[in-house]
Amino acid sequence: MTDNGHKIRFRDAQIEMAHGAGGKASRRLIEGLIAPALGGPLLDVLGDAALLEIGGSRLAFTADSYVVRPLRFPGGSIGDLAVNGTVNDLAVSGARPVALVVTLILEAGLSTEVLEMELRAIASAAHNAGVTVVGGDTKVVEHGMADGMYVTTAGIGLVDSRLTCSPASVRAGDKILVSGPIGDHGITILLARGEIDLEASLCSDTRSVLPMIDAMIGAAGAGIRWMRDPTRGGIASALNELARDARVAIAISEEAVPVREQVRGACELLGLEPMHIACEGQFLAVVAAEHADRALAAVRGAPGGEEAAIIGEVRADPASTVLSFSAYGGTRVVDMLVGDPLPRIC
Amino acid sequence: MTDNGHKIRFRDAQIEMAHGAGGKASRRLIEGLIAPALGGPLLDVLGDAALLEIGGSRLAFTADSYVVRPLRFPGGSIGDLAVNGTVNDLAVSGARPVALVVTLILEAGLSTEVLEMELRAIASAAHNAGVTVVGGDTKVVEHGMADGMYVTTAGIGLVDSRLTCSPASVRAGDKILVSGPIGDHGITILLARGEIDLEASLCSDTRSVLPMIDAMIGAAGAGIRWMRDPTRGGIASALNELARDARVAIAISEEAVPVREQVRGACELLGLEPMHIACEGQFLAVVAAEHADRALAAVRGAPGGEEAAIIGEVRADPASTVLSFSAYGGTRVVDMLVGDPLPRIC
């Protein structure tokens, strides 16, 4: 609720696109308006899933709405995203997904063919992630009151008892691991809209990160201090939130961060920072230094984790800051995303 | 998946408003397209909540999206509906709500004041229902891509071990109980739009039905065979689904059904059937005959249940049919809602 000890207040008179982008404006909306209004002792609107004790079990519970445009893009579609996004929120909360409920808001006039493709995408993504769709709800709004379809998925998972992930567990000296190249999803969506005169053979990374996290938990167990899936706002926003919540510094080695040439090229052309671009099939983890090599080897050995890397480490100072160090001697502060250069990417 | 033994197929080329109305077209969409595509052994897209065994506990899990227009109306708002609707889905599944997650789809340009009012409505409805909001998600779409705001609430509840509600438990001779006057919500929304030249002092019934159901469970326990909250499609659609699923007849005493004068008047003017109009704060229950008086007395003794009534009974024949008997000697078949006379009521 506080940033450097100051209470955040939401002073904007109306909602703008940037409030949904996952960066500073989103954080102001959530911390300055939504959390104070809804806030109970258990409220966790910033973490990936809420943790609950129910009948002796430790459960993770999460829901996300998906409004991506276009509905289909290279590498996936809104149906894939809606399942994988919620599965990944549970996975980075240390939970094994058990059940999903899917709700649809359909725009009148949506073709049945499009709906059917997305239902199949949902079913197939759920099957791949080993989670069951147990229920749903469908609403229809007039033509012009939505953009084809919006999907919301809620998920329950059982928390792995070997883990105690939290910003409070993070210590100076811990290593930062990323599961693969960043920014593929955001740049793919941008290009799929055809508004920019740029072509690249790039696919969204939308997928379940469970196999990689499973492997990492098996190898590093309680050595894993924190996990997050860097979606809106990219790894820069996720790491800034961690730096702030844990009151630590995050030091990134610029050249260690895996970024595909196509993503780097598009970012340079468009003046974007790759660390601000959303991933939908990667995760970040903070791992105790003595477990880092084992964790990295495990993720690299899991399907899809071949390009995982240790990209930096946690330091004590300067607290609440993310710094990027270049091998060529440069140092820069990596801030959270400001504005919304890539609206409606998920 | 079958109606009179025939497989339902969804043959419409595109989605229309009627597919969201909760009547026959909705059922065709769900049973002919959504359920077959998503269907697993646990899928329950028609019941109010899915029941799960997790770590030794019996949980109910549900999610619903809310797209009501206008956002505020006499007696409530989208925020109230979103909480009460999900709380009631859990309550009629025999579960005590434990936690909610709320996701928002906001239209760029929405005034902060409107958003703040709805957040307060959500918080207050959750407080009244004794359930905690544990998480959330916010997306923003461009102006013109939503209608102010859409809200989705997912809920988890702990199932009351005294209950074994299911259509399979329903027997000829059981009584049908309704908790109060029907149709208040649907007609209130219709009038709130100002499109019809009709005035009436009517309020939505949006509220948590938990106190009434708690009282009824205390009085009738395992004598309760089935419960449902009759939202879209009204009590006619809910009872038709029961008649079909349980392969029984439902005999309604026309004059026993509580309907306010304003609702009856509006329905007569507009050619609507009160039994097709949505409630958002009532429930239907099937209770074993020997427990029916106790159940009714308990609901009537609970706050808001004063106008509860026994409105009919279950019969063996004609199976899969709802019949309404008038004291004046008339008998008519009460079918499910066809078309969508009242779009976007929840």
Short mmCIF file of C-alpha atoms in Angstrom, two decimals, chain A residues 10 12-20 29-30 33-34 37-38 40-45 50 52-57 59-67 69 98-113 115-116 118-120 122-123 132-147 150-152 154-156 158 232 343-344 346, chain B residues 10 12-20 29-30 33-34 37-38 40-45 50 52-57 59-67 69 98-113 115-116 118-120 122-123 132-147 150-152 154-156 158 232 343-344 346:
data_model
loop_
_atom_site.label_atom_id
_atom_site.label_comp_id
_atom_site.label_asym_id
_atom_site.label_seq_id
_atom_site.Cartn_x
_atom_site.Cartn_y
_atom_site.Cartn_z
CA PHE A 10 -5.48 7.28 -7.41
CA ASP A 12 -7.16 10.22 -12.32
CA ALA A 13 -10.72 11.20 -13.18
CA GLN A 14 -11.23 8.34 -15.58
CA ILE A 15 -9.82 5.01 -16.64
CA GLU A 16 -7.28 5.03 -19.48
CA MET A 17 -5.64 2.21 -21.41
CA ALA A 18 -2.41 2.60 -19.40
CA HIS A 19 -4.29 1.52 -16.26
CA GLY A 20 -4.51 -1.94 -17.78
CA LEU A 29 -5.09 1.98 -9.86
CA ILE A 30 -4.74 -1.22 -7.89
CA LEU A 33 -8.23 2.51 -5.51
CA ILE A 34 -9.03 -1.18 -5.90
CA ALA A 37 -11.86 -0.48 -1.53
CA LEU A 38 -11.87 -4.29 -1.53
CA GLY A 40 -9.43 -7.45 3.57
CA PRO A 41 -6.60 -9.10 5.42
CA LEU A 42 -6.32 -11.78 2.74
CA LEU A 43 -6.48 -9.52 -0.32
CA ASP A 44 -3.71 -10.21 -2.77
CA VAL A 45 -4.40 -8.30 -5.94
CA ALA A 50 -4.29 -15.91 -3.30
CA LEU A 52 -6.03 -20.07 1.41
CA GLU A 53 -6.27 -22.69 4.12
CA ILE A 54 -9.45 -24.67 3.54
CA GLY A 55 -10.28 -27.80 5.47
CA GLY A 56 -6.62 -28.49 6.20
CA SER A 57 -5.44 -28.03 2.59
CA LEU A 59 -5.03 -23.89 -1.84
CA ALA A 60 -4.13 -21.25 -4.40
CA PHE A 61 -7.04 -19.40 -6.00
CA THR A 62 -6.83 -16.99 -8.91
CA ALA A 63 -8.84 -15.51 -11.77
CA ASP A 64 -7.90 -13.40 -14.78
CA SER A 65 -9.83 -11.88 -17.63
CA TYR A 66 -8.45 -12.01 -21.16
CA VAL A 67 -9.21 -9.37 -23.79
CA ARG A 69 -6.72 -8.46 -29.79
CA VAL A 98 -6.68 -28.81 -10.04
CA ALA A 99 -9.72 -27.19 -11.63
CA LEU A 100 -10.65 -24.31 -13.91
CA VAL A 101 -13.93 -22.50 -14.47
CA VAL A 102 -14.24 -20.57 -17.74
CA THR A 103 -16.65 -17.70 -18.33
CA LEU A 104 -17.30 -16.14 -21.73
CA ILE A 105 -18.56 -12.71 -22.70
CA LEU A 106 -19.59 -13.05 -26.34
CA GLU A 107 -20.42 -10.22 -28.73
CA ALA A 108 -23.65 -10.82 -30.67
CA GLY A 109 -22.66 -11.60 -34.25
CA LEU A 110 -19.57 -13.61 -33.27
CA SER A 111 -19.29 -16.48 -35.69
CA THR A 112 -19.89 -19.91 -34.25
CA GLU A 113 -16.76 -21.09 -36.02
CA LEU A 115 -16.23 -19.59 -30.82
CA GLU A 116 -15.77 -23.26 -31.56
CA GLU A 118 -11.56 -21.02 -29.01
CA LEU A 119 -13.46 -23.71 -27.11
CA ARG A 120 -11.16 -26.28 -28.69
CA ILE A 122 -9.34 -23.98 -24.19
CA ALA A 123 -9.92 -27.74 -24.03
CA THR A 132 -9.90 -30.05 -15.76
CA VAL A 133 -12.48 -27.47 -16.82
CA VAL A 134 -15.26 -28.06 -14.28
CA GLY A 135 -17.72 -25.31 -15.08
CA GLY A 136 -18.55 -22.17 -16.96
CA ASP A 137 -20.86 -19.31 -17.70
CA THR A 138 -21.78 -17.52 -20.91
CA LYS A 139 -23.06 -13.99 -21.36
CA VAL A 140 -23.92 -12.32 -24.66
CA VAL A 141 -23.69 -8.55 -25.19
CA GLU A 142 -24.95 -6.53 -28.15
CA HIS A 143 -22.83 -6.12 -31.26
CA GLY A 144 -20.41 -3.26 -30.56
CA MET A 145 -20.28 -3.88 -26.80
CA ALA A 146 -17.26 -6.22 -26.86
CA ASP A 147 -14.54 -7.17 -29.31
CA TYR A 150 -13.61 -11.93 -23.73
CA VAL A 151 -12.67 -14.93 -21.62
CA THR A 152 -12.22 -15.18 -17.87
CA ALA A 154 -10.64 -18.93 -12.52
CA GLY A 155 -8.40 -21.64 -11.16
CA ILE A 156 -7.80 -23.60 -7.97
CA LEU A 158 -3.02 -27.37 -4.38
CA ARG A 232 1.93 -7.35 -18.64
CA PRO A 343 -2.53 -2.38 -25.35
CA ARG A 344 -4.63 -5.53 -24.97
CA CYS A 346 -3.63 -10.58 -22.98
CA PHE B 10 -25.81 -26.22 -32.16
CA ASP B 12 -26.65 -21.44 -35.60
CA ALA B 13 -23.97 -19.73 -37.69
CA GLN B 14 -23.43 -16.94 -35.20
CA ILE B 15 -24.09 -15.93 -31.62
CA GLU B 16 -27.29 -13.97 -30.93
CA MET B 17 -28.56 -12.25 -27.80
CA ALA B 18 -30.97 -15.13 -27.10
CA HIS B 19 -27.98 -17.43 -26.58
CA GLY B 20 -27.28 -15.51 -23.39
CA LEU B 29 -25.40 -23.36 -27.07
CA ILE B 30 -24.18 -24.93 -23.85
CA LEU B 33 -21.36 -26.65 -28.41
CA ILE B 34 -19.69 -25.58 -25.17
CA ALA B 37 -15.96 -28.99 -26.58
CA LEU B 38 -14.86 -28.51 -22.98
CA GLY B 40 -14.59 -33.68 -19.07
CA PRO B 41 -16.09 -36.06 -16.57
CA LEU B 42 -16.42 -33.27 -14.01
CA LEU B 43 -17.88 -30.60 -16.30
CA ASP B 44 -20.95 -28.98 -14.85
CA VAL B 45 -21.84 -25.99 -16.97
CA ALA B 50 -18.96 -27.58 -9.64
CA LEU B 52 -14.71 -31.04 -6.09
CA GLU B 53 -12.91 -33.24 -3.59
CA ILE B 54 -9.63 -31.52 -2.74
CA GLY B 55 -7.39 -32.74 0.04
CA GLY B 56 -10.28 -34.38 1.85
CA SER B 57 -12.59 -31.36 1.67
CA LEU B 59 -15.53 -27.76 -2.26
CA ALA B 60 -17.90 -25.92 -4.55
CA PHE B 61 -16.29 -23.79 -7.26
CA THR B 62 -18.09 -21.38 -9.57
CA ALA B 63 -17.58 -18.27 -11.69
CA ASP B 64 -19.96 -15.94 -13.47
CA SER B 65 -19.54 -12.87 -15.62
CA TYR B 66 -21.84 -9.89 -15.17
CA VAL B 67 -22.73 -7.51 -18.00
CA ARG B 69 -27.10 -2.64 -18.26
CA VAL B 98 -15.18 -18.90 1.67
CA ALA B 99 -13.38 -16.71 -0.85
CA LEU B 100 -14.08 -14.63 -3.95
CA VAL B 101 -11.80 -13.38 -6.71
CA VAL B 102 -13.09 -10.42 -8.73
CA THR B 103 -11.90 -9.53 -12.24
CA LEU B 104 -12.83 -6.30 -14.01
CA ILE B 105 -12.96 -5.44 -17.70
CA LEU B 106 -13.07 -1.64 -17.81
CA GLU B 107 -13.88 0.52 -20.82
CA ALA B 108 -11.39 3.34 -21.32
CA GLY B 109 -13.17 6.54 -20.38
CA LEU B 110 -15.08 4.99 -17.48
CA SER B 111 -15.27 7.57 -14.73
CA THR B 112 -13.29 6.80 -11.62
CA GLU B 113 -16.34 7.73 -9.58
CA LEU B 115 -15.64 2.44 -10.68
CA GLU B 116 -15.23 3.48 -7.07
CA GLU B 118 -18.88 -0.44 -7.81
CA LEU B 119 -15.81 -1.36 -5.80
CA ARG B 120 -17.64 -0.20 -2.68
CA ILE B 122 -18.55 -5.29 -4.16
CA ALA B 123 -16.91 -4.80 -0.77
CA THR B 132 -13.70 -12.38 1.69
CA VAL B 133 -12.40 -10.96 -1.60
CA VAL B 134 -8.93 -12.49 -1.84
CA GLY B 135 -7.75 -11.37 -5.24
CA GLY B 136 -8.49 -9.76 -8.54
CA ASP B 137 -7.43 -8.72 -12.00
CA THR B 138 -8.12 -5.62 -14.08
CA LYS B 139 -8.10 -5.26 -17.84
CA VAL B 140 -8.84 -2.09 -19.81
CA VAL B 141 -10.29 -2.13 -23.33
CA GLU B 142 -10.65 0.80 -25.72
CA HIS B 143 -13.66 3.09 -25.55
CA GLY B 144 -16.46 1.37 -27.48
CA MET B 145 -15.22 -2.16 -26.75
CA ALA B 146 -17.30 -2.69 -23.58
CA ASP B 147 -20.26 -1.03 -21.89
CA TYR B 150 -18.00 -5.99 -16.93
CA VAL B 151 -17.34 -7.89 -13.72
CA THR B 152 -16.51 -11.56 -13.23
CA ALA B 154 -15.20 -16.61 -9.01
CA GLY B 155 -16.03 -18.22 -5.70
CA ILE B 156 -15.02 -21.18 -3.58
CA LEU B 158 -17.16 -25.50 1.61
CA ARG B 232 -31.82 -15.86 -16.31
CA PRO B 343 -31.30 -8.83 -22.59
CA ARG B 344 -28.35 -8.18 -20.25
CA CYS B 346 -27.19 -9.74 -15.07
#
